[in-house]
Coordinates of C-alpha atoms and ligand atoms in Angstrom, one line a residue:
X5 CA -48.8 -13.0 27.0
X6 CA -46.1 -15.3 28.8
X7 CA -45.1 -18.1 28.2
X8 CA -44.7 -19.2 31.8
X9 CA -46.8 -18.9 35.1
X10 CA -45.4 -15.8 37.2
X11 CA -44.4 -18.4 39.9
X12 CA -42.4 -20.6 36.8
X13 CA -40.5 -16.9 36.2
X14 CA -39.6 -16.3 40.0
X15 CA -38.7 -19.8 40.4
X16 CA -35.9 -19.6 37.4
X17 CA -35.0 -15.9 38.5
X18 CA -34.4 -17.2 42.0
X19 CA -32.3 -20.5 40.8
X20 CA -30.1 -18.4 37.9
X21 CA -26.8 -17.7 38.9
X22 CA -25.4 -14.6 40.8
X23 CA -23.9 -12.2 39.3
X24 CA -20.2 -11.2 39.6
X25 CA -20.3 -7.4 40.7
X26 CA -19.6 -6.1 37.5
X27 CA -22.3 -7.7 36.0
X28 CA -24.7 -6.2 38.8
X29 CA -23.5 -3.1 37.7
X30 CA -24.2 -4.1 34.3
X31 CA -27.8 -5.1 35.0
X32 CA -28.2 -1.9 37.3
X33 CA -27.2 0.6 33.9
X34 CA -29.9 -1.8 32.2
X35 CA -32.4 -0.9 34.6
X36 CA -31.6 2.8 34.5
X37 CA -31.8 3.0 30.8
X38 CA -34.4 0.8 30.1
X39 CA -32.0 -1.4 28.6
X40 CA -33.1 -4.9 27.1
X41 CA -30.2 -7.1 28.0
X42 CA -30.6 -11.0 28.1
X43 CA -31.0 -11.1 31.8
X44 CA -29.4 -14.3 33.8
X45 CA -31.4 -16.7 33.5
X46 CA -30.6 -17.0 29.4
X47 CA -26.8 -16.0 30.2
X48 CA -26.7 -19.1 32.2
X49 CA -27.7 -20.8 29.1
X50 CA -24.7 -18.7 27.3
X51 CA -22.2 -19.5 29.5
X52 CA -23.6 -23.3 29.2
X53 CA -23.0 -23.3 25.6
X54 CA -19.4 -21.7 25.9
X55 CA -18.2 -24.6 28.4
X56 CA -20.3 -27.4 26.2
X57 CA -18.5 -26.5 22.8
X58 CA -15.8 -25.4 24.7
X59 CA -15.5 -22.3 22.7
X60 CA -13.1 -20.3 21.6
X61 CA -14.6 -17.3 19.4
X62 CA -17.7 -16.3 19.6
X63 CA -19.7 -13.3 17.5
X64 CA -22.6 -11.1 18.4
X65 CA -25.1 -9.0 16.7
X66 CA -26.3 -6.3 18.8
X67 CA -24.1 -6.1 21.8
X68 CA -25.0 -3.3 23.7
X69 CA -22.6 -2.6 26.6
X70 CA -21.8 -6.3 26.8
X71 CA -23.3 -8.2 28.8
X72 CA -24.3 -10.9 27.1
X73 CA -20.3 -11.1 26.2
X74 CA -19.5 -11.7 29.8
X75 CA -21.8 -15.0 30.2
X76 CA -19.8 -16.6 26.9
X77 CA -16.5 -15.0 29.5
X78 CA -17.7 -17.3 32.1
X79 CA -18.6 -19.7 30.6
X80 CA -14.6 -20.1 29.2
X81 CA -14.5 -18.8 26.2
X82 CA -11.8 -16.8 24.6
X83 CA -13.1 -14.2 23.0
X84 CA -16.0 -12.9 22.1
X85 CA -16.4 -10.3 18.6
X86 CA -19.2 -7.6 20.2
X87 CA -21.1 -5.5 17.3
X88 CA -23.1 -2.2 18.2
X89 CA -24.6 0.4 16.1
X90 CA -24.4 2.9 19.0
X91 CA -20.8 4.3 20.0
X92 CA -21.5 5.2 23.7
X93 CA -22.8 1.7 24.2
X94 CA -19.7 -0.1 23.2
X95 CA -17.3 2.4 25.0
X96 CA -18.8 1.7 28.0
X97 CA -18.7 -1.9 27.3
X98 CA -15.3 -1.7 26.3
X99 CA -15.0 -0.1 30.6
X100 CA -16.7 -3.0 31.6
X101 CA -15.0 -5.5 30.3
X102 CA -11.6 -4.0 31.4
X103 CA -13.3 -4.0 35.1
X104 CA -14.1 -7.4 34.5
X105 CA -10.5 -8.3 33.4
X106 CA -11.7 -9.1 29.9
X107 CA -9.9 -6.7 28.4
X108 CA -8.0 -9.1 26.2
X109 CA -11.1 -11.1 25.4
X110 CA -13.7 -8.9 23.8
X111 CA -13.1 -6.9 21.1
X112 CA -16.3 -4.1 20.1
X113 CA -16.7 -3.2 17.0
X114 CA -18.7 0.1 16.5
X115 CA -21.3 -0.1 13.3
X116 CA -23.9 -2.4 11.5
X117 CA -23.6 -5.8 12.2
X118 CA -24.4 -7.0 9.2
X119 CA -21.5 -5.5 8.1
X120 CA -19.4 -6.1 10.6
X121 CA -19.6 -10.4 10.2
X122 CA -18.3 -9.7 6.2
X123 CA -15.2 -8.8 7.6
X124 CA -14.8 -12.0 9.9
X125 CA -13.9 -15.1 8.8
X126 CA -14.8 -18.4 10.9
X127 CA -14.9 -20.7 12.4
X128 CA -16.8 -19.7 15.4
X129 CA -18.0 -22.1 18.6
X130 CA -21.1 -20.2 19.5
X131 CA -23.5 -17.4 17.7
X132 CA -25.9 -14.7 19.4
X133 CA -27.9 -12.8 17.2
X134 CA -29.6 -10.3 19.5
X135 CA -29.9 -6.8 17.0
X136 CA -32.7 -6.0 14.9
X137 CA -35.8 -9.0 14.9
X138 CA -36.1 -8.0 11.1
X139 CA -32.9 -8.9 10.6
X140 CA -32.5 -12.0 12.1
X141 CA -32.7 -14.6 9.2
X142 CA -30.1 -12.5 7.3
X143 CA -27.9 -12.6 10.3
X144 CA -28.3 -16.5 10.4
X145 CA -28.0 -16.9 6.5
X146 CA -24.7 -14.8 6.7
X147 CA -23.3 -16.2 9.4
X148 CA -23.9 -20.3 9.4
X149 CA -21.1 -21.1 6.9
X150 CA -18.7 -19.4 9.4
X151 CA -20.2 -21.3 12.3
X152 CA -18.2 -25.0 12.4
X153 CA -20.4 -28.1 12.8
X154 CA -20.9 -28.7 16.4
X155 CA -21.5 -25.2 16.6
X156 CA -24.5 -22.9 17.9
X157 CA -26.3 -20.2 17.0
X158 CA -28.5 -18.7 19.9
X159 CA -31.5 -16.0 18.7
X160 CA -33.0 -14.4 21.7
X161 CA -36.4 -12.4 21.7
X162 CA -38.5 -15.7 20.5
X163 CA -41.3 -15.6 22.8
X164 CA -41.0 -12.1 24.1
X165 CA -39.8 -8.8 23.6
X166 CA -41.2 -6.3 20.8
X167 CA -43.1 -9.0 19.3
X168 CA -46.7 -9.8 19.8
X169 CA -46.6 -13.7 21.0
X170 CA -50.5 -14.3 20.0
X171 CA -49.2 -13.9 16.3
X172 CA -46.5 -16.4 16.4
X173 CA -48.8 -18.8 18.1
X174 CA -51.1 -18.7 15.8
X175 CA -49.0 -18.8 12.6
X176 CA -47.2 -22.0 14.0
X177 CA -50.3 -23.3 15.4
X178 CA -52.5 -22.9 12.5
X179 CA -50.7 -21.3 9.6
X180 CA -52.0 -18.3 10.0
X181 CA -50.0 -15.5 8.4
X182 CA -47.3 -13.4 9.6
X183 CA -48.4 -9.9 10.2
X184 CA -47.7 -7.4 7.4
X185 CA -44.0 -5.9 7.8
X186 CA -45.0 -2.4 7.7
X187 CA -47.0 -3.0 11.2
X188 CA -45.1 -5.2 12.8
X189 CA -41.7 -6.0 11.7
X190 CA -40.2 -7.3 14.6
X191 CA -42.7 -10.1 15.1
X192 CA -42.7 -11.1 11.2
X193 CA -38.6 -11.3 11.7
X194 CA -38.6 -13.6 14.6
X195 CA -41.7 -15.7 12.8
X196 CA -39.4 -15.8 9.8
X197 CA -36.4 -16.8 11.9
X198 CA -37.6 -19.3 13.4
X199 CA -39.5 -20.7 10.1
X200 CA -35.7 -20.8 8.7
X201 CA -33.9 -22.7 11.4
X202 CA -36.5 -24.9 11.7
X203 CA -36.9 -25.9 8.0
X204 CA -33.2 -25.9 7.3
X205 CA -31.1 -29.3 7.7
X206 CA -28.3 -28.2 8.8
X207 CA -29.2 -27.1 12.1
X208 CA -30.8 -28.7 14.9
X209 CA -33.2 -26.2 17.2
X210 CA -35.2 -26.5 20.2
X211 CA -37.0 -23.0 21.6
X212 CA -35.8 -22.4 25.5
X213 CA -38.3 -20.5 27.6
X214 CA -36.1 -18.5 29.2
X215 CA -35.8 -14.9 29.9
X216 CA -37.5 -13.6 26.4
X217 CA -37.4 -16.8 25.1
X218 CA -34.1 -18.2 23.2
X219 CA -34.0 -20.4 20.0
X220 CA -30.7 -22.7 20.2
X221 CA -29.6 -24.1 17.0
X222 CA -26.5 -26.6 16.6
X223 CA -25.0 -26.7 13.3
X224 CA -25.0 -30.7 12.4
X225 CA -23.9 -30.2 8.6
Ligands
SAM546 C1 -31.2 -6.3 22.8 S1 -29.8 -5.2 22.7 C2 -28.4 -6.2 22.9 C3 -28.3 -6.8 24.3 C4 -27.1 -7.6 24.5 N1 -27.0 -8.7 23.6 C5 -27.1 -8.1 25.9 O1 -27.8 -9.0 26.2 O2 -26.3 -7.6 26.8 C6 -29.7 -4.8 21.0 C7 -28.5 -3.9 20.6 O3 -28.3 -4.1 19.3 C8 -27.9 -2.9 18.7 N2 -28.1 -3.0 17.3 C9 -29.3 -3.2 16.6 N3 -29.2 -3.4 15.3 C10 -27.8 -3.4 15.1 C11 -27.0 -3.6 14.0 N4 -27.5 -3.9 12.8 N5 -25.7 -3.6 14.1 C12 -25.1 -3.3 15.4 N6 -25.8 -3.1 16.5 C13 -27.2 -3.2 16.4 C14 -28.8 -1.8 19.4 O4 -28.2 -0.6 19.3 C15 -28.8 -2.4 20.8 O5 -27.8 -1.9 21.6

């Protein structure tokens, strides 16, 4: 199930921006591994979101070798806090971003997430919580008091991914209820995400159909 037509997906793939070459690199590793990385046409809306709240720190759950760091890059911000379970994975993105001259500007920290964010204090411009689906709402809980007002927090896997779409549908559509954890925990994690932001006042969040779908919050406490 997708949310858009193949010819809507070719049409945004085709007008999303280049990438620079080390991103191609980036998004050739990707393709080697089998490695889920936002893709450009949700970057673009990262690097949108740096240059709008012209940010200055931004933090990440689940960072992989950094690519999603290097749209907030372009997009002007200053630097961005990367967090990634996996060793190998940040040192290469710790490479990549010294090809790409961000050196100074990203700073990986190898471990849980979760844990990682204690250890930071705010305010930050712009959120992506990108790690594990059943951990999404914690991630947002955790983080929104360090986020300022004006602020966004991005959530990416919303329409697609490891999640079975027809559930989601049908438990916004109709109330129906989220599938059992056991069996499905990624798509009960983004249902309960997105049940959160969306019932919570002090954000504001509209659901972008782009790449594997992103939900955008802006903090407006
Ligand atoms: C979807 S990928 C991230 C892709 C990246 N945001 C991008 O677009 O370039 C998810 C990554 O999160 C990492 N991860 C999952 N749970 C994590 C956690 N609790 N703490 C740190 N890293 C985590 C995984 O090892 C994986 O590399």
């Amino acid at each position: 199930m997708d949310v858009l037509t193949d010819a809507g997906r070719r049409f945004l793939a085709a007008t999303a921006p280049e990438h620079t070459p080390v991103q191609a690199e980036m998004a050739d590793l990707a393709d080697e591994w089998g490695f889920p990385i936002i893709g450009p046409e949700s970057g673009a809306v990262l690097r949108l979101l740096a240059r709008l709240t012209d940010a200055s720190r931004v933090f990440e759950f689940g960072s992989g070798f950094g690519y999603s760091a290097t749209w907030f890059l372009r997009g002007g911000a200053d630097g961005v806090v990367c967090t990634e379970f996996d060793a190998d994975e940040a040192e290469r993105g710790v490479a990549f971003a010294a090809d790409h001259g961000y050196a100074d500007s990203v700073t990986f920290e190898v471990g849980d997430a979760m844990e990682t964010v204690e250890r930071y204090d705010g305010p930050f411009d712009v959120v992506l919580i990108d790690h594990q689906k059943g951990r999404y709402a914690d991630a947002y809980r955790t983080v929104l008091p360090k986020v300022r007002s004006g602020g966004v927090i991005v959530a990416d896997n919303i329409t697609r991914g490891p999640i079975d779409f027809d559930d989601l549908v049908a438990h916004f559509e109709a109330g129906e209820p989220l599938p059992d954890s056991a069996v499905d925990e990624e798509t009960r994690g983004i249902g309960e995400y997105l049940g959160t932001v969306r019932s919570d006042d002090a954000v504001e969040t509209a659901v972008l159909p782009v790449g594997s779908g992103i939900a955008v919050s802006t903090v407006v406490r």
